[in-house]
CSV table of C-alpha atoms in Angstrom, one decimal:
chain,number,residue,atom,x,y,z
R,1,MET,CA,148.2,141.4,167.6
R,2,PRO,CA,146.1,143.0,170.4
R,3,SER,CA,145.4,140.7,173.4
R,4,ARG,CA,141.8,142.1,173.7
R,5,LEU,CA,139.3,142.4,170.9
R,6,GLU,CA,135.6,143.4,171.1
R,7,THR,CA,132.7,143.0,168.8
R,8,ALA,CA,129.1,144.2,169.4
R,9,ARG,CA,128.3,140.9,171.2
R,10,LEU,CA,131.7,139.4,172.2
R,11,THR,CA,134.9,140.1,174.1
R,12,LEU,CA,138.1,138.2,173.3
R,13,ARG,CA,140.6,138.6,176.0
R,14,PRO,CA,143.7,137.0,177.6
R,15,TRP,CA,143.4,133.8,179.5
R,16,SER,CA,143.2,133.8,183.3
R,17,ASP,CA,143.5,131.0,185.8
R,18,SER,CA,139.8,131.3,186.4
R,19,ASP,CA,139.2,130.0,182.9
R,20,ALA,CA,140.5,126.5,183.7
R,21,GLU,CA,137.1,125.0,184.6
R,22,GLY,CA,135.4,126.4,181.5
R,23,HIS,CA,138.4,125.2,179.3
R,24,SER,CA,138.1,121.8,180.9
R,25,ALA,CA,134.3,121.6,180.2
R,26,LEU,CA,134.8,122.7,176.6
R,27,PHE,CA,137.4,120.0,176.1
R,28,ALA,CA,135.1,117.4,177.6
R,29,GLU,CA,132.3,118.4,175.3
R,30,ARG,CA,134.5,117.2,172.4
R,31,GLY,CA,133.8,113.6,173.5
R,32,ASP,CA,137.4,112.9,174.2
R,33,GLY,CA,136.7,112.4,177.9
R,34,PRO,CA,137.3,114.7,180.8
R,35,LEU,CA,140.3,117.0,181.0
R,36,PRO,CA,141.5,117.5,184.6
R,37,VAL,CA,141.3,121.2,185.6
R,38,GLU,CA,144.9,121.1,186.5
R,39,ARG,CA,145.8,120.1,182.9
R,40,SER,CA,143.6,123.0,181.7
R,41,ARG,CA,145.7,125.3,183.9
R,42,GLU,CA,148.9,124.0,182.3
R,43,ILE,CA,147.4,124.6,178.8
R,44,ILE,CA,146.4,128.1,179.8
R,45,ALA,CA,149.9,128.8,181.1
R,46,ALA,CA,151.4,127.5,177.9
R,47,GLN,CA,149.0,129.7,175.9
R,48,LEU,CA,150.1,132.8,177.9
R,49,ALA,CA,153.8,132.0,177.4
R,50,GLY,CA,153.3,131.4,173.7
R,51,ALA,CA,151.5,134.7,173.3
R,52,ALA,CA,154.3,136.5,175.1
R,53,SER,CA,156.9,135.0,172.7
R,54,THR,CA,155.0,135.0,169.4
R,55,GLY,CA,152.6,137.9,169.7
R,56,ILE,CA,149.7,135.7,168.6
R,57,ALA,CA,147.3,133.7,170.8
R,58,LEU,CA,144.1,131.8,171.2
R,59,LEU,CA,141.8,134.1,173.2
R,60,PRO,CA,138.9,133.2,175.4
R,61,VAL,CA,135.5,134.4,174.0
R,62,ASP,CA,133.0,135.8,176.4
R,63,ARG,CA,129.5,137.0,175.6
R,64,ARG,CA,129.4,140.7,176.4
R,65,ASP,CA,125.8,140.7,177.7
R,66,THR,CA,126.4,137.9,180.3
R,67,GLY,CA,130.1,137.7,180.6
R,68,ALA,CA,129.8,134.0,180.0
R,69,PHE,CA,132.8,132.1,178.7
R,70,ILE,CA,131.6,130.4,175.5
R,71,GLY,CA,134.9,129.2,173.9
R,72,TYR,CA,138.1,130.5,172.3
R,73,CYS,CA,139.2,132.0,169.0
R,74,GLY,CA,142.6,133.2,167.8
R,75,LEU,CA,145.8,132.5,165.9
R,76,LEU,CA,148.4,129.9,166.5
R,77,VAL,CA,151.4,128.4,164.7
R,78,GLY,CA,149.6,125.0,164.7
R,79,ARG,CA,150.2,123.3,161.4
R,80,ALA,CA,151.2,126.6,159.7
R,81,SER,CA,153.9,129.2,160.6
R,82,LEU,CA,154.3,132.4,162.6
R,83,ASP,CA,154.4,134.4,159.4
R,84,GLU,CA,151.3,132.6,158.1
R,85,PRO,CA,149.5,131.4,161.2
R,86,GLU,CA,146.4,129.2,161.6
R,87,ILE,CA,143.1,130.5,162.8
R,88,ALA,CA,141.3,128.3,165.3
R,89,TYR,CA,138.1,128.5,167.2
R,90,GLU,CA,136.0,126.2,169.4
R,91,LEU,CA,132.7,127.1,171.1
R,92,PHE,CA,130.4,125.2,173.4
R,93,ARG,CA,127.6,123.5,171.5
R,94,SER,CA,125.1,125.8,173.3
R,95,ALA,CA,126.8,128.8,171.5
R,96,HIS,CA,126.6,127.3,168.0
R,97,GLY,CA,124.2,128.8,165.5
R,98,HIS,CA,124.3,132.4,166.9
R,99,GLY,CA,127.1,133.7,164.6
R,100,TYR,CA,129.6,133.9,167.5
R,101,ALA,CA,132.3,131.9,165.7
R,102,THR,CA,132.0,134.1,162.6
R,103,LYS,CA,132.1,137.3,164.5
R,104,ALA,CA,135.0,136.3,166.7
R,105,ALA,CA,137.0,135.0,163.8
R,106,ALA,CA,136.3,138.2,161.8
R,107,ALA,CA,137.7,140.2,164.7
R,108,VAL,CA,140.8,138.0,164.8
R,109,LEU,CA,141.4,138.4,161.1
R,110,ALA,CA,141.0,142.2,161.3
R,111,ALA,CA,143.6,142.2,164.1
R,112,ALA,CA,145.9,139.9,162.1
R,113,SER,CA,145.8,142.2,159.1
R,114,THR,CA,147.3,145.0,161.3
R,115,THR,CA,150.4,142.8,161.9
R,116,GLY,CA,151.6,142.9,158.3
R,117,ARG,CA,150.8,139.3,157.7
R,118,GLY,CA,149.7,138.4,154.2
R,119,ARG,CA,147.8,135.2,154.7
R,120,VAL,CA,146.1,133.0,157.4
R,121,TRP,CA,145.5,129.3,157.2
R,122,ALA,CA,142.7,127.1,158.6
R,123,THR,CA,142.5,123.4,158.9
R,124,VAL,CA,139.2,121.5,159.2
R,125,ARG,CA,138.3,117.9,159.3
R,126,THR,CA,136.0,116.9,156.4
R,127,TRP,CA,133.1,116.1,158.7
R,128,ASN,CA,133.0,119.6,160.2
R,129,ALA,CA,130.4,121.3,158.0
R,130,PRO,CA,129.7,124.2,160.5
R,131,SER,CA,133.4,125.3,160.4
R,132,PHE,CA,133.4,125.2,156.6
R,133,ARG,CA,130.4,127.5,156.6
R,134,VAL,CA,132.2,129.9,159.0
R,135,LEU,CA,135.3,130.0,156.9
R,136,GLU,CA,133.4,130.4,153.7
R,137,LYS,CA,131.6,133.5,155.2
R,138,LEU,CA,135.1,134.9,156.0
R,139,GLY,CA,136.4,134.4,152.5
R,140,PHE,CA,138.6,131.4,153.0
R,141,GLU,CA,139.3,129.1,150.0
R,142,ARG,CA,140.3,125.5,149.9
R,143,ASP,CA,144.0,125.0,149.2
R,144,HIS,CA,144.6,121.3,149.6
R,145,VAL,CA,143.8,118.1,151.5
R,146,SER,CA,146.2,116.0,153.6
R,147,VAL,CA,145.8,112.8,155.5
R,148,ASP,CA,147.0,112.1,159.0
R,149,HIS,CA,146.3,109.5,161.7
R,150,ARG,CA,142.8,111.0,162.2
R,151,GLY,CA,141.8,111.1,158.6
R,152,GLU,CA,141.4,113.8,155.9
R,153,LEU,CA,142.3,117.4,156.8
R,154,VAL,CA,141.2,120.2,154.5
R,155,TRP,CA,143.6,123.2,154.4
R,156,LEU,CA,142.1,126.6,153.6
R,157,THR,CA,143.7,130.0,153.2
R,158,ARG,CA,142.7,133.6,153.2
R,159,ALA,CA,144.7,136.6,152.0
R,160,LEU,CA,144.9,139.5,154.4
R,161,PRO,CA,145.0,143.1,153.3
R,162,ARG,CA,148.5,144.4,153.8
R,163,ALA,CA,148.8,147.0,156.4
R,164,PRO,CA,151.9,148.5,158.1
R,165,ARG,CA,153.1,146.4,161.0
R,166,SER,CA,152.0,147.8,164.3
R,167,ALA,CA,154.6,148.2,167.1
């Protein structure tokens, strides 16, 4: 999968050390408390190493008009597998409601289809109506529900058009 994707309004690109503060602030916005910037640097380093070994990654999302970091979107093994990865995205609340998540995820799905993969998964907590709307717009369908220590988790899937694997 390419490490840089662009839409009319967004750039998805590889992580850099300068993203640590934005990553930390995004994590804090979840309400789980502050994440030390050094821990964000460790997570970013792990993201870069994972991308190098798997060819898939979560990518920072920047607005093209301002260059502002607004979140991330991409593929990961997560609860799925390398052959059928999971799509994930998270944006600052101030970026919600502008179509950014849908456009970023659509770019990631288009890139994923060039890898020869046949399907992508998504998992969403039952309370997250905005994520369900994004995934519905992208053609995801509910597959099943599981329960873990944090409650119900809805599993969704989307078939990808088969294309020859890129080198």
